[in-house]
XYZ file of C-alpha atoms in Angstrom:
362
model
C 105.976 7.824 28.386
C 103.974 5.591 30.728
C 105.266 3.461 33.637
C 102.850 0.844 35.841
C 102.309 1.214 39.101
C 100.143 -0.362 42.181
C 96.759 1.189 42.786
C 94.752 -0.079 45.935
C 90.895 -0.856 43.805
C 89.013 -2.535 46.221
C 89.635 -3.870 50.128
C 93.006 -5.856 50.380
C 93.322 -5.934 46.410
C 96.093 -4.297 44.525
C 96.012 -3.605 40.823
C 99.132 -2.372 38.721
C 98.064 0.742 36.284
C 99.718 3.034 34.250
C 100.911 6.744 34.403
C 101.759 9.232 32.501
C 105.535 10.966 32.978
C 106.263 13.819 30.853
C 108.525 13.087 27.742
C 110.767 16.181 29.433
C 110.851 17.355 32.816
C 109.588 20.798 33.874
C 111.732 23.525 34.949
C 112.646 23.456 38.722
C 111.978 19.935 38.783
C 113.885 16.795 38.701
C 113.205 13.385 37.704
C 113.689 10.558 40.168
C 113.769 6.725 39.954
C 112.530 4.728 42.840
C 115.104 2.611 44.646
C 113.170 1.478 47.533
C 109.898 2.740 49.190
C 108.146 2.461 52.786
C 105.199 0.988 54.126
C 103.616 3.748 56.694
C 101.463 0.510 58.447
C 98.859 2.845 60.070
C 97.916 5.135 56.961
C 98.699 2.757 54.826
C 96.874 -0.522 56.317
C 93.429 1.529 56.351
C 93.679 2.097 53.024
C 94.432 -1.236 52.292
C 91.891 -2.249 54.360
C 89.013 0.162 53.623
C 88.943 1.396 57.115
C 87.131 5.013 57.853
C 89.534 7.528 57.821
C 89.193 11.615 57.946
C 88.090 12.419 54.473
C 90.981 14.476 53.703
C 93.101 11.988 53.897
C 91.354 9.476 51.490
C 91.174 12.751 48.933
C 94.772 13.063 48.881
C 95.562 9.485 48.435
C 92.496 9.332 45.983
C 94.080 11.652 43.876
C 96.077 8.733 41.550
C 97.616 11.093 39.068
C 99.425 12.709 42.038
C 102.934 11.625 42.656
C 103.788 12.914 45.482
C 102.343 14.340 48.573
C 100.820 17.868 48.238
C 99.672 20.611 50.953
C 100.028 18.146 53.873
C 100.581 20.491 57.153
C 100.078 23.879 55.468
C 97.856 26.113 58.406
C 94.760 26.669 56.969
C 93.402 29.844 57.657
C 91.219 31.015 60.538
C 87.780 28.993 61.032
C 85.868 27.593 62.853
C 85.824 23.902 62.264
C 83.209 21.109 62.062
C 84.354 17.512 63.734
C 86.451 15.165 61.970
C 83.845 12.780 61.015
C 85.555 10.225 59.627
C 85.154 8.866 55.850
C 84.352 5.785 53.676
C 86.680 4.157 51.233
C 87.359 5.895 47.858
C 88.551 3.392 45.904
C 90.730 3.378 43.602
C 93.372 4.870 45.563
C 97.305 5.712 45.206
C 99.532 4.781 48.527
C 103.060 5.368 50.015
C 104.702 8.388 51.196
C 108.019 7.655 51.778
C 110.943 6.921 49.512
C 114.963 6.941 48.100
C 115.534 7.078 44.909
C 118.214 8.674 42.369
C 118.313 11.894 40.307
C 117.817 11.032 36.309
C 117.025 14.111 35.060
C 117.429 17.488 36.030
C 114.981 20.358 34.688
C 116.197 24.076 33.605
C 116.859 26.339 36.556
C 118.031 23.338 39.427
C 120.710 24.474 41.186
C 120.943 22.210 44.388
C 120.356 18.946 42.353
C 122.605 16.714 40.075
C 121.905 13.222 38.392
C 123.063 10.284 40.437
C 122.315 12.102 43.637
C 120.389 10.267 45.876
C 117.148 12.090 47.472
C 114.085 11.592 50.051
C 110.964 12.370 48.623
C 107.403 12.227 49.839
C 106.139 10.116 47.404
C 104.030 7.066 45.961
C 104.971 3.877 45.890
C 106.230 4.504 41.650
C 109.236 3.401 40.122
C 109.776 6.745 38.243
C 108.475 10.342 38.854
C 108.901 13.862 38.824
C 109.034 16.100 41.503
C 109.915 19.731 42.179
C 113.348 20.776 43.419
C 112.975 21.482 47.110
C 110.762 18.118 47.270
C 113.821 15.832 46.309
C 115.806 15.750 49.487
C 119.211 15.057 49.193
C 120.251 12.019 51.254
C 123.846 12.579 52.467
C 127.203 10.409 52.143
C 127.378 7.933 54.897
C 122.964 7.014 55.014
C 122.138 3.727 53.659
C 119.516 3.252 50.631
C 117.793 1.584 53.544
C 117.751 3.453 55.990
C 116.685 6.728 53.768
C 113.034 6.008 53.641
C 112.398 6.339 57.779
C 113.789 9.635 57.429
C 110.365 11.295 57.440
C 108.113 9.557 60.118
C 110.308 10.241 62.906
C 109.839 14.113 62.139
C 106.291 13.609 63.590
C 108.368 12.782 66.944
C 110.457 15.344 66.537
C 107.480 17.934 66.361
C 105.870 16.131 69.074
C 108.973 17.122 71.172
C 108.936 20.669 70.030
C 105.222 20.810 70.962
C 105.879 19.838 74.226
C 108.760 21.901 75.002
C 111.474 20.032 75.211
C 114.741 20.747 76.135
C 117.869 18.706 76.565
C 117.944 16.604 79.891
C 114.052 16.433 80.672
C 112.299 13.115 81.614
C 110.450 11.660 78.512
C 108.375 8.735 78.112
C 107.207 7.733 74.652
C 103.863 5.608 74.900
C 103.398 2.597 72.264
C 106.703 1.525 69.760
C 104.894 1.243 66.348
C 106.356 3.076 63.597
C 105.841 6.365 64.523
C 106.578 5.689 68.437
C 110.036 3.824 67.535
C 110.490 6.776 65.758
C 110.189 8.934 68.352
C 111.952 7.347 70.807
C 115.070 7.314 68.363
C 114.860 11.105 67.593
C 114.354 11.611 72.028
C 117.481 9.408 72.315
C 119.140 10.970 69.802
C 118.630 14.784 71.150
C 119.372 14.047 75.292
C 116.481 12.844 76.483
C 116.180 10.379 79.875
C 114.274 8.217 77.818
C 111.420 5.576 78.610
C 109.520 3.157 76.594
C 106.011 2.417 77.461
C 104.874 -0.744 75.057
C 103.001 -4.188 75.454
C 104.377 -6.062 72.728
C 107.240 -8.354 73.680
C 108.945 -7.942 70.179
C 108.292 -4.022 69.852
C 110.259 -4.010 73.397
C 113.162 -6.384 72.768
C 113.290 -4.127 69.836
C 113.994 -0.649 71.131
C 116.268 -2.545 73.836
C 118.380 -3.370 71.170
C 118.544 0.055 69.827
C 118.341 1.976 72.794
C 120.318 0.460 75.568
C 120.265 3.597 77.950
C 116.156 4.033 78.200
C 113.888 2.086 80.209
C 111.712 -0.167 78.600
C 108.807 -1.373 80.555
C 105.531 -2.953 79.534
C 102.722 -0.433 81.491
C 100.540 -3.648 82.371
C 103.303 -5.574 84.212
C 103.310 -5.814 87.976
C 105.873 -3.422 89.581
C 105.746 -0.958 86.427
C 105.198 2.179 88.332
C 107.965 1.500 90.819
C 110.286 0.728 88.163
C 109.553 3.458 86.470
C 109.870 5.804 90.152
C 112.992 4.480 90.718
C 114.571 5.569 87.411
C 113.236 9.245 87.435
C 112.878 10.141 90.765
C 112.178 12.485 91.857
C 110.897 14.661 89.202
C 109.126 12.256 86.887
C 108.318 12.678 83.649
C 108.481 15.675 81.502
C 107.225 14.795 78.676
C 105.207 12.243 77.604
C 105.161 11.894 73.426
C 101.563 9.418 73.044
C 101.860 7.088 69.746
C 99.389 4.533 70.686
C 95.537 4.697 70.016
C 92.691 4.263 72.478
C 91.637 5.844 75.999
C 94.182 3.092 77.995
C 97.148 5.215 76.724
C 95.937 8.835 77.811
C 95.168 7.732 81.040
C 98.861 6.067 81.149
C 99.786 8.994 80.344
C 98.272 11.778 82.815
C 98.939 9.227 85.661
C 102.624 9.216 84.654
C 103.262 12.638 83.932
C 104.843 15.383 86.920
C 103.536 18.008 88.315
C 102.505 20.633 85.252
C 103.870 17.899 82.679
C 103.067 18.086 79.021
C 101.839 15.234 77.207
C 101.535 15.341 73.196
C 99.666 13.358 71.308
C 100.431 11.711 67.798
C 97.866 8.894 67.329
C 95.138 9.753 65.957
C 92.029 8.866 68.344
C 88.539 7.916 67.609
C 86.247 10.356 69.786
C 85.552 8.374 72.683
C 88.754 8.904 74.833
C 87.906 8.344 78.171
C 88.205 9.944 81.196
C 91.070 12.458 79.986
C 90.466 14.880 82.201
C 90.569 12.762 85.511
C 91.345 14.361 89.050
C 95.119 14.080 87.657
C 94.593 16.671 85.160
C 93.549 19.382 87.316
C 95.283 18.247 90.250
C 98.830 18.098 88.168
C 97.790 21.096 85.992
C 99.177 19.537 83.096
C 99.200 20.061 79.396
C 97.505 17.987 76.741
C 98.711 19.123 72.985
C 97.525 18.060 69.580
C 100.446 17.426 66.909
C 100.469 16.660 63.282
C 103.151 18.028 61.598
C 105.827 20.941 60.612
C 103.920 22.853 57.163
C 105.340 20.759 53.927
C 106.251 23.636 52.044
C 109.106 25.250 50.378
C 112.286 26.552 53.354
C 112.725 28.837 51.089
C 109.591 30.644 51.462
C 110.286 30.802 55.294
C 106.571 30.753 56.465
C 107.523 28.744 59.684
C 110.702 28.414 61.544
C 110.946 24.549 60.839
C 109.337 23.059 57.663
C 109.043 19.015 56.786
C 111.876 18.895 54.674
C 113.939 21.056 57.143
C 113.295 18.323 59.642
C 113.794 15.427 57.389
C 117.252 17.193 56.390
C 118.187 17.658 60.405
C 117.111 13.980 60.828
C 119.470 12.600 57.736
C 122.502 14.619 59.188
C 122.247 13.446 62.952
C 122.337 9.857 60.753
C 125.144 10.394 59.363
C 126.965 11.795 62.409
C 126.121 9.039 63.766
C 123.757 10.123 66.847
C 119.982 8.662 65.301
C 120.548 5.284 63.971
C 117.132 5.392 61.441
C 118.204 1.445 60.087
C 116.607 0.393 63.465
C 112.928 0.630 62.572
C 113.747 -1.989 59.543
C 112.357 -5.206 60.001
C 111.805 -6.620 56.417
C 112.229 -6.253 52.824
C 109.796 -6.973 49.669
C 110.189 -6.730 46.020
C 108.254 -3.808 44.516
C 106.330 -6.695 42.612
C 105.068 -8.464 45.608
C 103.812 -5.048 47.032
C 100.173 -7.428 47.852
C 101.747 -9.766 49.528
C 104.310 -7.124 51.671
C 100.815 -6.124 52.553
C 99.111 -9.013 53.259
C 102.369 -10.168 55.974
C 102.157 -6.575 57.279
C 98.151 -6.897 58.001
C 98.682 -9.793 59.471
C 101.933 -9.556 61.547
C 101.246 -5.976 62.305
C 102.910 -5.859 65.359
C 106.214 -7.820 64.108
C 107.052 -6.013 60.869
C 106.243 -2.332 61.510
C 109.184 -0.992 58.967
C 108.402 -2.779 55.465
C 110.803 -1.703 52.396
C 109.720 -2.393 48.855
C 113.281 -2.718 46.738
C 112.598 -1.539 43.052
C 116.339 -2.095 41.927
């Protein structure tokens, strides 16, 4: 059978095009009918605008027949790498990689899922698709359908905190409260951080203050910012900075607020010019700067690494089901899936206020 799904065919232009779905579900796979999907404003707005990105990102979405994300986060064999030269647009492209759906058919050999189960999948904006069993992560009872699509993006913050050597009770600052940074802040709070959230957008600060009443939420450009930060966290300062904004200023800010021998973990994708990153503070504080992406996206049963993307998603969904992590705080707007073009246009026009946009396929 064939179903229509949206493709970006040119900058700021969608078209719906058919894709073939097998008549029968293959062994080891499940068929999923999408309930709601999330627009990831960083990557997907770049696809929508036609902005340069690392070539492998464009290539992954240019495979328009692939319904699920493949190969993301898999550690490559050792090699001497070239510079990450950006690639221009490669239209048409698929988009989307965060959704919750309902299992409507189960292939032979599937043991952990049944028809009617709600599942999270790293899959494209598409009404129905097939995925391997391990790619469909069961959503626990008590987790609202509208909260489930937000379970993946905060795993970037979870992975960053692990990279930064986080343990409960440390002082953590998150710089930038877009969807990635806000998710990192929610996770840090849920697992025991003393938290500061730094953001220049008033709307984003208000959202964080409402969701994280115990956190210190500040505009780092305002007078008195340093005094407020020091008053809350003295005498030790910030142990771990999660940097989720773009440009030299957030990196410089992170280095300034770190305590001696502190760690700054960069989630944001930066251009080559990152300013005076190796400033006097870097040496005097003996600071560490760490890069991060995410845990490998692979079958947890293979046990090739201690943490996998799927296992991290399961962990965050469990935290939500126990009332410790409030994923729904990232949800700001919902559009019918048929109006995906309107949703992207509105998000593009009001990016700082509309960070968590869902498409409803029901």
